[in-house]
């Protein structure tokens, strides 16, 4: 049995300090107070002073409470019994099921050797044209959804979870509203996906330190399933809350803040989680889709900013739809070359035209006369928005590409598209082509 | 050096405090004993009998009282034949070998030799016994893939030596003795093909440093033509996320006309490195006919790998680059991203509780960045040949705002600035280098007077754009509108380049000069155009033909055909004949 200490020297924020010996960095301890037992983790040691962050918070902890060191770091049980279960950020059951203690694995383990990774090659089809056509989601990708409070980001996450072809879905909720937690639960239950899902949920009302454990718990479990050959999709919502929890602990520990109070290692901390996304050579994969809410819709805020540098692209969810500007899937090149030969050209061409449409909109708003070209662009933009951009559109990739050509043909002549002649010859809807040919000759 | 020991008295993240006895050396390497493992670390501060060490691994499991060995040596890399084609982490651990031993994950405390003794090379001696040699003098050569690798007197031997014995021509393991030399006191030193050198000290074993003058062709048109890079020069690519920094670096690493490329993936995504290390072995370098991997070294310390090793990785990269420069080769070091390296310094500075500078970066940030870029350069070696190290670093400014410490410190010391812009990348105008904000102090392959003229046009086009936003298209004169169209045309057919098109992805200097001259003709000519719509439709059609031309193989049938086609098309519409325009160009640029 490990040593028990019953004198807490200092309590600051959620961090307690005890005098103890033979403790290892990162070790767990149980803190027994009048309000029950909580786990705590060693985060700093200086001579015989050991500082621990208490998972359920320090409120109500007395300096005379008992601290019992467990001799092991934070662990989680891993087996198929996890499927369909719901846990808290401390790894305890949130549903009424039994506590799992078999086959404990460490969380926050070492990173994967880059030499053992493979180039991702499978598209995850979602039925959302703004993703499938313009920014394909790829197996083993890590991708955030940048959004602001009030946008339907959790609905989008749930929809992708339901439609994506994966073996296991893991939801990590950081500071999730209780309603949103119930929403996820109900959606997955109704869709019959709960039996292949695992939830680690920290709600907004739970102690903040538990929020820090959620991504590590979710990803450690995902990684193990990945090694068993499963394709795992991890959904994290919302990583800004995770970063805020980091900030809170860092300030408590009197670290020098770098930017808006966030610790200097925010980038490394976020990266350590996102980089768990992986395609294992000869085994399964872990794909991470995370919501990052941007405080004040400001993408230069440290959390979205650092996230953007870590992840392989981002989706901007604004006004209920995925914005084509700024949204980017860095891995799309790896999969959209094999889908259909017009995929890439159409993707770039349509976005360039949509950018011009936006300029025209500005001009229109300022009251300028619309030229013939402007009018064409306006028509194009409207059709693009209703036919492809709207989140209600739910069609497979190929149909979405065909619809793209249809929109182009209805609004523009072939040489106005900026697309290569050979593609136009092959994909331009036939009756439209002859009509514009005729017009060119009359010029 | 006698081994010293200490014991751990404090742990904070990846920094440990160690009580020691005797002398400690700043930046010396120590090993922390944890269970049965030894974790590499480096002394970063000494106060009294307490030293602070940054640990190059995860620190969980370390306890108070754990033993620490001090080695008395600084952090070094091994230099010798066999480095090319390898993939190392920031401490020069070979990652594929590590994967063979440890599987999927990076186990801590496992350190492997960068150059294992099983490697064998045929040695050709270049000196005879009795000859006098100094540091960096060539003892012999081996063939390393495409290159002649010089086996030199180690750079840390500063005396004058006599060759006592030298191996005969034959195959040796790289750790075998190939020479014995005697110093001025008669002490014998045994040498193999491998020696080590501390990463934080520049290799200065050359005769003279020269001014960078020759352009380094990257085959990216906007870079070579408008903001060229010189061999031995430095450049930086700052840009917000998603603007294409890494893609630009990848393209450069493939097509740049240099002998060797050292890629340092510093604190970036593992996925990007994977693309490089899986694809390079299969890509053929058109200049040599061999796989690209044979001219590449990858140093990879991705964002989830320990942060202290990230700080070391850029130094490891530049040291290897400098070593190959000593072979008389042109080396390009690509560091992606220097901001992550600066952040690694910031993290350690925070743990040391140093007084923070701007945005909590340490006060010495600027001088550290400057001394890193200063390791680039063209040098004349002792045997009269020249070699160069060119450094290209990406910068990831917080919020895409260039007014931050890392970007600003970098801009002070580089010779060329390739600023990526969010607007250009949002509009899919790749590479998203901003043509007007970026600059270069070097001379490129295209005549500067010509590029200045085009820059002027782009500038004027931009002014018209701004104006058009206020007064609208109808308020813009046809003349101005044509300037706007010409600038747009040049942008879309020349500055933008399709990285995924096999032909368009890389444009040789010869083709750039040729295409640029033809573009000048088109841009300088005047046209009979009736109104804005007429002008736009003309330029649109021209653009279409030009884009097809960009995709045609250099000097192929198709290339010549399209060229003829659009020149006819242009001069039908032009008020001048082609000869008139040629004559005008002659006058302007001769």
CSV table of C-alpha atoms in Angstrom, one decimal, chain A:
chain,number,residue,atom,x,y,z
A,1,UNK,CA,0.0,0.0,0.0
A,2,UNK,CA,1.2,3.5,-0.9
A,3,UNK,CA,1.8,6.2,1.6
A,4,UNK,CA,-1.0,8.4,2.8
A,5,UNK,CA,-0.5,12.0,3.7
A,6,UNK,CA,-2.9,14.0,5.8
A,7,UNK,CA,-1.5,17.5,5.7
A,8,UNK,CA,-2.1,19.7,2.7
A,9,UNK,CA,0.3,22.6,2.8
A,10,UNK,CA,-1.4,24.9,0.3
A,11,UNK,CA,-4.6,25.2,-1.7
A,12,UNK,CA,-4.6,27.6,-4.7
A,13,UNK,CA,-7.3,27.4,-7.3
A,14,UNK,CA,-7.7,23.7,-8.1
A,15,UNK,CA,-4.1,22.9,-7.2
A,16,UNK,CA,-3.1,21.5,-3.8
A,17,UNK,CA,0.4,21.0,-2.5
A,18,UNK,CA,1.6,18.3,-0.1
A,19,UNK,CA,4.9,17.4,1.4
A,20,UNK,CA,5.6,13.9,0.2
A,21,UNK,CA,8.5,11.7,-0.9
A,22,UNK,CA,9.1,9.0,-3.5
A,23,UNK,CA,6.4,10.4,-5.8
A,24,UNK,CA,6.7,10.2,-9.6
A,25,UNK,CA,5.9,13.0,-12.0
A,26,UNK,CA,2.5,12.5,-13.5
A,27,UNK,CA,1.3,10.1,-10.8
A,28,UNK,CA,-2.3,10.0,-9.6
A,29,UNK,CA,-3.6,10.4,-6.1
A,30,UNK,CA,-6.9,10.1,-4.4
A,31,UNK,CA,-8.0,13.1,-2.3
A,32,UNK,CA,-10.6,12.1,0.4
A,33,UNK,CA,-12.6,15.0,1.6
A,34,UNK,CA,-15.9,15.4,3.4
A,35,UNK,CA,-17.6,15.7,-0.1
A,36,UNK,CA,-16.3,12.4,-1.3
A,37,UNK,CA,-13.2,11.1,-3.1
A,38,UNK,CA,-11.6,12.8,-6.1
A,39,UNK,CA,-8.6,12.0,-8.2
A,40,UNK,CA,-5.7,14.4,-8.5
A,41,UNK,CA,-2.6,14.4,-10.7
A,42,UNK,CA,1.0,15.5,-9.9
A,43,UNK,CA,1.9,18.5,-12.1
A,44,UNK,CA,5.0,19.9,-10.4
A,45,UNK,CA,7.6,18.8,-7.9
A,46,UNK,CA,10.1,20.9,-6.1
A,47,UNK,CA,12.2,19.1,-3.5
A,48,UNK,CA,9.6,17.4,-1.2
A,49,UNK,CA,6.7,19.7,-2.2
A,50,UNK,CA,4.4,18.0,-4.6
A,51,UNK,CA,1.7,20.0,-6.4
A,52,UNK,CA,-1.4,18.2,-7.7
A,53,UNK,CA,-4.4,19.3,-9.7
A,54,UNK,CA,-7.6,18.0,-8.2
A,55,UNK,CA,-10.0,16.7,-10.8
A,56,UNK,CA,-13.2,17.6,-9.0
A,57,UNK,CA,-11.9,21.0,-7.9
A,58,UNK,CA,-10.6,22.1,-4.5
A,59,UNK,CA,-13.9,23.5,-3.2
A,60,UNK,CA,-14.5,22.0,0.2
A,61,UNK,CA,-11.1,20.4,0.6
A,62,UNK,CA,-9.6,20.8,4.0
A,63,UNK,CA,-5.9,21.1,4.8
A,64,UNK,CA,-6.4,18.1,7.0
A,65,UNK,CA,-7.8,15.9,4.2
A,66,UNK,CA,-6.2,12.6,3.2
A,67,UNK,CA,-4.1,12.3,0.1
A,68,UNK,CA,-3.4,8.8,-1.0
A,69,UNK,CA,-0.9,8.3,-3.9
A,70,UNK,CA,-1.7,5.4,-6.2
A,71,UNK,CA,1.7,4.9,-7.8
A,72,UNK,CA,0.4,5.0,-11.4
A,73,UNK,CA,-0.5,7.7,-13.9
A,74,UNK,CA,-4.0,8.3,-15.3
A,75,UNK,CA,-5.4,5.2,-16.9
A,76,UNK,CA,-8.5,4.1,-18.6
A,77,UNK,CA,-10.0,0.6,-19.1
A,78,UNK,CA,-9.9,-0.6,-22.7
A,79,UNK,CA,-12.1,-3.4,-24.1
A,80,UNK,CA,-15.1,-3.9,-26.3
A,81,UNK,CA,-17.2,-3.4,-23.2
A,82,UNK,CA,-16.7,0.3,-23.6
A,83,UNK,CA,-19.0,0.3,-26.6
A,84,UNK,CA,-22.3,2.0,-26.0
A,85,UNK,CA,-21.1,3.4,-22.7
A,86,UNK,CA,-20.9,6.9,-21.3
A,87,UNK,CA,-18.2,8.2,-19.0
A,88,UNK,CA,-17.3,11.4,-17.2
A,89,UNK,CA,-14.0,13.3,-17.8
A,90,UNK,CA,-12.7,11.5,-14.7
A,91,UNK,CA,-13.3,8.1,-16.5
A,92,UNK,CA,-16.2,7.2,-14.2
A,93,UNK,CA,-19.5,5.9,-15.6
A,94,UNK,CA,-22.0,8.6,-16.3
A,95,UNK,CA,-24.7,6.1,-17.4
A,96,UNK,CA,-25.9,3.6,-14.8
A,97,UNK,CA,-23.5,0.8,-16.0
A,98,UNK,CA,-20.8,-0.8,-14.0
A,99,UNK,CA,-17.3,0.7,-13.6
A,100,UNK,CA,-14.7,-0.9,-15.9
A,101,UNK,CA,-11.4,-1.8,-14.4
A,102,UNK,CA,-10.1,-4.5,-16.7
A,103,UNK,CA,-7.1,-4.0,-19.0
A,104,UNK,CA,-6.1,-0.5,-17.9
A,105,UNK,CA,-4.1,1.6,-20.4
A,106,UNK,CA,-2.2,4.8,-19.9
A,107,UNK,CA,-3.6,7.9,-21.5
A,108,UNK,CA,-1.5,10.6,-23.2
A,109,UNK,CA,1.0,8.1,-24.3
A,110,UNK,CA,3.9,8.6,-26.7
A,111,UNK,CA,3.4,9.9,-30.3
A,112,UNK,CA,3.4,7.7,-33.3
A,113,UNK,CA,6.7,7.3,-35.2
A,114,UNK,CA,6.3,9.3,-38.4
A,115,UNK,CA,8.0,6.5,-40.2
A,116,UNK,CA,5.2,4.2,-39.3
A,117,UNK,CA,2.5,6.5,-40.6
A,118,UNK,CA,1.1,6.1,-44.1
A,119,UNK,CA,-0.2,8.6,-46.6
A,120,UNK,CA,-4.0,8.8,-46.1
A,121,UNK,CA,-5.9,7.6,-49.1
A,122,UNK,CA,-9.5,7.0,-48.2
A,123,UNK,CA,-12.1,9.7,-48.5
A,124,UNK,CA,-14.8,9.7,-45.8
A,125,UNK,CA,-17.9,10.5,-47.7
A,126,UNK,CA,-20.4,12.7,-45.8
A,127,UNK,CA,-23.0,13.6,-48.5
A,128,UNK,CA,-22.4,17.3,-47.9
A,129,UNK,CA,-21.1,18.8,-51.2
A,130,UNK,CA,-19.2,21.6,-49.4
A,131,UNK,CA,-17.2,18.8,-47.8
A,132,UNK,CA,-17.1,16.1,-50.4
A,133,UNK,CA,-16.6,18.3,-53.5
A,134,UNK,CA,-14.7,21.3,-52.2
A,135,UNK,CA,-12.9,20.0,-49.1
A,136,UNK,CA,-13.0,16.3,-48.9
A,137,UNK,CA,-12.7,14.7,-45.5
A,138,UNK,CA,-10.0,12.1,-45.4
A,139,UNK,CA,-9.5,9.1,-43.1
A,140,UNK,CA,-7.0,9.9,-40.4
A,141,UNK,CA,-7.4,13.6,-40.9
A,142,UNK,CA,-7.6,16.1,-38.0
A,143,UNK,CA,-10.0,18.8,-38.8
A,144,UNK,CA,-11.6,21.5,-36.6
A,145,UNK,CA,-14.9,23.2,-37.3
A,146,UNK,CA,-14.4,26.9,-36.6
A,147,UNK,CA,-17.6,28.4,-35.5
A,148,UNK,CA,-19.3,30.8,-33.1
A,149,UNK,CA,-21.7,30.2,-30.4
A,150,UNK,CA,-25.2,29.7,-31.7
A,151,UNK,CA,-24.2,28.0,-35.0
A,152,UNK,CA,-25.4,24.4,-35.4
A,153,UNK,CA,-22.0,22.9,-35.1
A,154,UNK,CA,-23.1,20.1,-32.8
A,155,UNK,CA,-25.8,19.2,-35.3
A,156,UNK,CA,-23.2,19.1,-38.1
A,157,UNK,CA,-20.9,16.9,-36.0
A,158,UNK,CA,-23.8,14.5,-35.3
A,159,UNK,CA,-24.8,14.4,-38.9
A,160,UNK,CA,-21.3,13.6,-40.0
A,161,UNK,CA,-21.0,11.0,-37.3
A,162,UNK,CA,-24.2,9.3,-38.6
A,163,UNK,CA,-23.4,9.4,-42.2
A,164,UNK,CA,-19.6,8.7,-42.2
A,165,UNK,CA,-18.6,5.2,-42.9
A,166,UNK,CA,-16.5,4.4,-39.8
A,167,UNK,CA,-16.4,1.5,-37.4
A,168,UNK,CA,-16.4,3.3,-34.1
A,169,UNK,CA,-17.5,6.8,-33.0
A,170,UNK,CA,-16.0,8.4,-29.9
A,171,UNK,CA,-17.5,11.6,-28.6
A,172,UNK,CA,-15.4,13.7,-26.3
A,173,UNK,CA,-17.4,16.5,-24.8
A,174,UNK,CA,-15.5,19.4,-23.2
A,175,UNK,CA,-17.7,21.8,-21.3
A,176,UNK,CA,-20.7,20.5,-23.3
A,177,UNK,CA,-24.1,22.0,-22.5
A,178,UNK,CA,-26.2,19.3,-20.9
A,179,UNK,CA,-28.8,19.7,-23.7
A,180,UNK,CA,-26.2,19.2,-26.3
A,181,UNK,CA,-25.0,16.0,-24.6
A,182,UNK,CA,-28.6,14.7,-24.6
A,183,UNK,CA,-28.9,15.8,-28.2
A,184,UNK,CA,-25.9,13.7,-29.2
A,185,UNK,CA,-27.2,10.8,-27.2
A,186,UNK,CA,-30.6,10.9,-28.7
A,187,UNK,CA,-29.4,11.4,-32.3
A,188,UNK,CA,-27.1,8.4,-32.1
A,189,UNK,CA,-29.6,6.3,-30.3
A,190,UNK,CA,-32.3,7.1,-32.9
A,191,UNK,CA,-29.9,6.4,-35.7
A,192,UNK,CA,-28.9,3.1,-34.2
A,193,UNK,CA,-25.3,4.1,-33.9
A,194,UNK,CA,-25.0,4.1,-30.1
A,195,UNK,CA,-23.8,0.5,-30.0
A,196,UNK,CA,-20.7,1.5,-31.9
A,197,UNK,CA,-20.2,4.7,-29.9
A,198,UNK,CA,-18.4,5.7,-26.7
A,199,UNK,CA,-19.0,9.0,-24.9
A,200,UNK,CA,-16.6,10.8,-22.6
A,201,UNK,CA,-18.6,13.7,-21.4
A,202,UNK,CA,-17.5,16.7,-19.4
A,203,UNK,CA,-20.5,19.0,-19.1
A,204,UNK,CA,-20.3,22.7,-18.4
A,205,UNK,CA,-21.4,22.1,-14.8
A,206,UNK,CA,-18.6,19.5,-14.1
A,207,UNK,CA,-15.3,20.4,-12.4
A,208,UNK,CA,-12.9,22.1,-14.9
A,209,UNK,CA,-9.9,19.8,-14.4
A,210,UNK,CA,-11.9,16.8,-15.7
A,211,UNK,CA,-12.3,18.8,-19.0
A,212,UNK,CA,-8.5,18.4,-19.4
A,213,UNK,CA,-8.8,14.6,-19.4
A,214,UNK,CA,-11.5,14.3,-22.0
A,215,UNK,CA,-9.4,14.5,-25.1
A,216,UNK,CA,-6.7,12.2,-23.7
A,217,UNK,CA,-9.2,9.6,-22.6
A,218,UNK,CA,-11.1,9.7,-25.9
A,219,UNK,CA,-7.9,9.5,-28.0
A,220,UNK,CA,-6.2,6.8,-25.9
A,221,UNK,CA,-9.2,4.6,-26.4
A,222,UNK,CA,-9.4,5.5,-30.1
A,223,UNK,CA,-5.8,4.7,-30.6
A,224,UNK,CA,-6.2,1.2,-29.1
A,225,UNK,CA,-9.2,0.5,-31.4
A,226,UNK,CA,-7.1,1.9,-34.3
A,227,UNK,CA,-4.4,-0.6,-33.5
A,228,UNK,CA,-6.9,-3.4,-33.6
A,229,UNK,CA,-7.7,-2.4,-37.2
A,230,UNK,CA,-10.8,-0.3,-36.6
A,231,UNK,CA,-11.6,2.9,-38.3
A,232,UNK,CA,-12.4,5.3,-35.5
A,233,UNK,CA,-13.9,8.8,-35.7
A,234,UNK,CA,-13.3,11.0,-32.7
A,235,UNK,CA,-15.6,14.0,-32.3
A,236,UNK,CA,-14.4,16.7,-29.8
A,237,UNK,CA,-16.7,19.5,-28.8
A,238,UNK,CA,-15.6,22.1,-27.9
A,239,UNK,CA,-11.8,22.4,-27.8
A,240,UNK,CA,-11.9,26.1,-26.9
A,241,UNK,CA,-13.2,25.0,-23.5
A,242,UNK,CA,-10.3,22.6,-23.2
A,243,UNK,CA,-7.9,25.4,-23.9
A,244,UNK,CA,-9.6,27.6,-21.4
A,245,UNK,CA,-9.2,24.9,-18.8
A,246,UNK,CA,-5.5,24.8,-19.6
A,247,UNK,CA,-5.3,28.5,-19.2
A,248,UNK,CA,-7.0,28.3,-15.8
A,249,UNK,CA,-4.5,25.7,-14.5
A,250,UNK,CA,-1.5,27.6,-16.0
A,251,UNK,CA,-2.5,30.8,-14.3
A,252,UNK,CA,-3.0,29.0,-11.0
A,253,UNK,CA,0.5,27.6,-11.3
A,254,UNK,CA,1.8,31.2,-11.9
A,255,UNK,CA,3.2,30.4,-15.3
A,256,UNK,CA,4.1,33.4,-17.5
A,257,UNK,CA,1.2,33.8,-19.9
A,258,UNK,CA,2.1,34.3,-23.6
A,259,UNK,CA,-1.0,35.6,-25.4
A,260,UNK,CA,-4.3,36.7,-23.8
A,261,UNK,CA,-3.5,34.7,-20.7
A,262,UNK,CA,-3.0,31.4,-22.5
A,263,UNK,CA,0.2,29.4,-21.6
A,264,UNK,CA,3.2,29.5,-23.9
A,265,UNK,CA,2.8,25.8,-24.6
A,266,UNK,CA,-0.8,26.0,-25.9
A,267,UNK,CA,0.4,25.0,-29.3
A,268,UNK,CA,2.2,21.9,-28.1
A,269,UNK,CA,-0.6,20.9,-25.8
A,270,UNK,CA,-3.2,21.1,-28.6
A,271,UNK,CA,-0.8,19.4,-31.0
A,272,UNK,CA,-0.2,16.5,-28.6
A,273,UNK,CA,-4.0,15.8,-28.8
A,274,UNK,CA,-4.6,16.4,-32.5
A,275,UNK,CA,-1.6,14.5,-33.7
A,276,UNK,CA,-3.2,11.4,-32.3
A,277,UNK,CA,-5.0,11.3,-35.6
A,278,UNK,CA,-3.3,8.6,-37.6
A,279,UNK,CA,-3.5,6.0,-40.3
A,280,UNK,CA,-1.6,3.0,-38.9
A,281,UNK,CA,0.5,1.0,-41.4
A,282,UNK,CA,-1.3,-2.4,-41.5
A,283,UNK,CA,-4.0,-1.5,-39.0
A,284,UNK,CA,-6.9,1.0,-38.6
A,285,UNK,CA,-7.1,4.7,-38.3
A,286,UNK,CA,-8.1,7.6,-36.1
A,287,UNK,CA,-9.9,10.6,-37.6
A,288,UNK,CA,-10.4,13.7,-35.4
A,289,UNK,CA,-13.2,16.2,-36.0
A,290,UNK,CA,-13.2,18.9,-33.4
A,291,UNK,CA,-15.3,22.0,-32.8
A,292,UNK,CA,-13.4,25.2,-31.9
A,293,UNK,CA,-15.6,28.1,-31.1
A,294,UNK,CA,-14.0,31.4,-31.9
A,295,UNK,CA,-14.6,33.9,-29.2
A,296,UNK,CA,-16.0,37.0,-30.9
A,297,UNK,CA,-15.9,35.3,-34.3
A,298,UNK,CA,-12.2,36.2,-34.3
A,299,UNK,CA,-10.0,33.6,-36.0
A,300,UNK,CA,-6.8,35.3,-34.8
A,301,UNK,CA,-7.8,34.5,-31.2
A,302,UNK,CA,-5.1,32.2,-29.8
A,303,UNK,CA,-7.2,29.0,-29.7
A,304,UNK,CA,-8.4,28.9,-33.3
A,305,UNK,CA,-5.1,30.4,-34.5
A,306,UNK,CA,-3.0,27.7,-32.9
A,307,UNK,CA,-5.5,25.1,-33.9
A,308,UNK,CA,-5.3,26.2,-37.5
A,309,UNK,CA,-1.6,25.7,-37.6
A,310,UNK,CA,-1.9,22.2,-36.2
A,311,UNK,CA,-4.8,20.7,-38.0
A,312,UNK,CA,-5.0,19.6,-41.6
A,313,UNK,CA,-7.3,22.4,-42.6
A,314,UNK,CA,-10.5,23.7,-41.1
A,315,UNK,CA,-14.2,24.1,-41.9
A,316,UNK,CA,-15.8,27.5,-41.2
A,317,UNK,CA,-19.4,27.1,-40.2
A,318,UNK,CA,-21.1,30.5,-40.5
A,319,UNK,CA,-24.7,31.4,-41.0
A,320,UNK,CA,-25.6,27.8,-40.9
A,321,UNK,CA,-23.4,26.7,-43.8
A,322,UNK,CA,-19.8,25.8,-44.5
A,323,UNK,CA,-18.0,28.8,-45.9
A,324,UNK,CA,-16.0,28.1,-49.1
A,325,UNK,CA,-13.5,30.8,-48.2
A,326,UNK,CA,-11.1,29.8,-45.5
A,327,UNK,CA,-12.5,26.3,-45.3
A,328,UNK,CA,-9.8,24.0,-46.4
A,329,UNK,CA,-9.0,20.3,-46.3
A,330,UNK,CA,-5.3,19.9,-46.7
A,331,UNK,CA,-5.5,16.3,-47.5
A,332,UNK,CA,-8.1,16.6,-50.3
A,333,UNK,CA,-5.4,16.4,-53.0
A,334,UNK,CA,-4.7,12.8,-51.8
A,335,UNK,CA,-8.2,11.6,-52.5
A,336,UNK,CA,-9.7,13.9,-55.1
A,337,UNK,CA,-7.4,12.8,-57.9
A,338,UNK,CA,-9.0,9.3,-57.8
A,339,UNK,CA,-12.6,10.4,-57.6
A,340,UNK,CA,-13.3,11.9,-61.0
A,341,UNK,CA,-11.0,13.7,-63.4
A,342,UNK,CA,-13.0,16.9,-63.3
A,343,UNK,CA,-13.1,17.0,-59.5
A,344,UNK,CA,-10.1,19.2,-58.9
A,345,UNK,CA,-10.6,21.6,-61.7
A,346,UNK,CA,-14.2,22.1,-61.0
A,347,UNK,CA,-13.5,22.6,-57.3
A,348,UNK,CA,-11.0,25.4,-57.9
A,349,UNK,CA,-12.9,26.9,-60.9
A,350,UNK,CA,-16.2,27.2,-59.0
A,351,UNK,CA,-14.6,28.7,-56.0
A,352,UNK,CA,-12.7,31.3,-58.1
A,353,UNK,CA,-16.0,32.3,-59.7
A,354,UNK,CA,-17.8,32.4,-56.3
A,355,UNK,CA,-15.1,34.8,-55.1
A,356,UNK,CA,-15.9,37.0,-58.1
A,357,UNK,CA,-19.5,36.8,-57.2
A,358,UNK,CA,-18.7,38.0,-53.7
A,359,UNK,CA,-17.0,41.0,-55.2
A,360,UNK,CA,-19.9,41.7,-57.4
A,361,UNK,CA,-22.2,41.5,-54.4
A,362,UNK,CA,-20.1,44.2,-52.7
A,363,UNK,CA,-20.4,46.4,-55.7
A,364,UNK,CA,-24.1,45.8,-55.9
A,365,UNK,CA,-24.5,46.7,-52.2
A,366,UNK,CA,-22.7,50.0,-53.0
A,367,UNK,CA,-25.2,50.8,-55.7
A,368,UNK,CA,-23.2,50.3,-58.8
A,369,UNK,CA,-24.7,49.5,-62.2
A,370,UNK,CA,-24.4,45.8,-62.8
A,371,UNK,CA,-22.7,44.9,-66.1
A,372,UNK,CA,-23.7,41.9,-68.2
A,373,UNK,CA,-20.9,40.0,-66.5
A,374,UNK,CA,-22.0,41.0,-63.1
A,375,UNK,CA,-25.5,39.8,-63.8
A,376,UNK,CA,-24.1,36.4,-64.9
A,377,UNK,CA,-22.1,36.2,-61.7
A,378,UNK,CA,-25.1,37.1,-59.5
A,379,UNK,CA,-27.1,34.3,-61.1
A,380,UNK,CA,-24.2,31.9,-60.7
A,381,UNK,CA,-23.7,32.8,-57.0
A,382,UNK,CA,-27.3,32.3,-56.1
A,383,UNK,CA,-27.5,29.0,-57.8
A,384,UNK,CA,-24.2,27.9,-56.2
A,385,UNK,CA,-25.5,28.8,-52.8
A,386,UNK,CA,-28.8,27.1,-53.1
A,387,UNK,CA,-27.7,24.1,-55.1
A,388,UNK,CA,-24.5,23.2,-53.4
A,389,UNK,CA,-23.7,25.3,-50.3
A,390,UNK,CA,-26.8,24.9,-48.3
A,391,UNK,CA,-26.4,22.4,-45.4
A,392,UNK,CA,-29.7,20.8,-46.3
A,393,UNK,CA,-28.2,19.5,-49.6
A,394,UNK,CA,-27.5,15.8,-49.1
A,395,UNK,CA,-26.2,14.2,-52.3
A,396,UNK,CA,-23.3,11.9,-53.2
A,397,UNK,CA,-20.1,13.4,-54.6
A,398,UNK,CA,-20.8,12.4,-58.3
A,399,UNK,CA,-24.2,14.0,-58.3
A,400,UNK,CA,-22.7,17.1,-56.7
A,401,UNK,CA,-20.1,17.4,-59.5
A,402,UNK,CA,-22.8,17.0,-62.2
A,403,UNK,CA,-24.8,19.7,-60.5
A,404,UNK,CA,-21.8,21.9,-60.5
A,405,UNK,CA,-21.4,21.6,-64.3
A,406,UNK,CA,-25.2,22.2,-64.7
A,407,UNK,CA,-24.9,25.4,-62.7
A,408,UNK,CA,-21.9,26.6,-64.8
A,409,UNK,CA,-23.7,25.8,-68.0
A,410,UNK,CA,-26.8,27.6,-67.0
A,411,UNK,CA,-25.0,30.8,-66.0
A,412,UNK,CA,-21.9,31.1,-68.1
A,413,UNK,CA,-20.2,30.4,-71.4
A,414,UNK,CA,-17.4,27.8,-71.4
A,415,UNK,CA,-14.5,30.3,-71.8
A,416,UNK,CA,-15.8,32.4,-68.9
A,417,UNK,CA,-15.3,29.5,-66.5
A,418,UNK,CA,-11.4,29.5,-66.8
A,419,UNK,CA,-11.5,25.7,-67.0
A,420,UNK,CA,-9.4,23.8,-69.5
A,421,UNK,CA,-10.8,23.1,-72.9
A,422,UNK,CA,-10.5,19.3,-72.7
A,423,UNK,CA,-12.6,19.1,-69.5
A,424,UNK,CA,-15.2,21.4,-71.0
A,425,UNK,CA,-15.4,19.2,-74.1
A,426,UNK,CA,-16.0,16.2,-71.9
A,427,UNK,CA,-18.3,17.4,-69.1
A,428,UNK,CA,-20.1,20.5,-70.4
A,429,UNK,CA,-23.8,19.7,-70.6
A,430,UNK,CA,-24.3,19.1,-74.3
A,431,UNK,CA,-27.2,21.3,-75.4
A,432,UNK,CA,-25.7,24.3,-73.6
A,433,UNK,CA,-22.4,23.9,-75.5
A,434,UNK,CA,-23.9,24.1,-79.0
A,435,UNK,CA,-25.9,27.1,-77.9
A,436,UNK,CA,-22.9,29.1,-76.9
A,437,UNK,CA,-20.9,27.9,-79.9
A,438,UNK,CA,-23.5,29.6,-82.0
A,439,UNK,CA,-23.3,32.8,-80.1
A,440,UNK,CA,-19.5,32.9,-80.4
A,441,UNK,CA,-19.7,32.7,-84.2
A,442,UNK,CA,-22.1,35.6,-84.4
A,443,UNK,CA,-19.6,37.9,-82.6
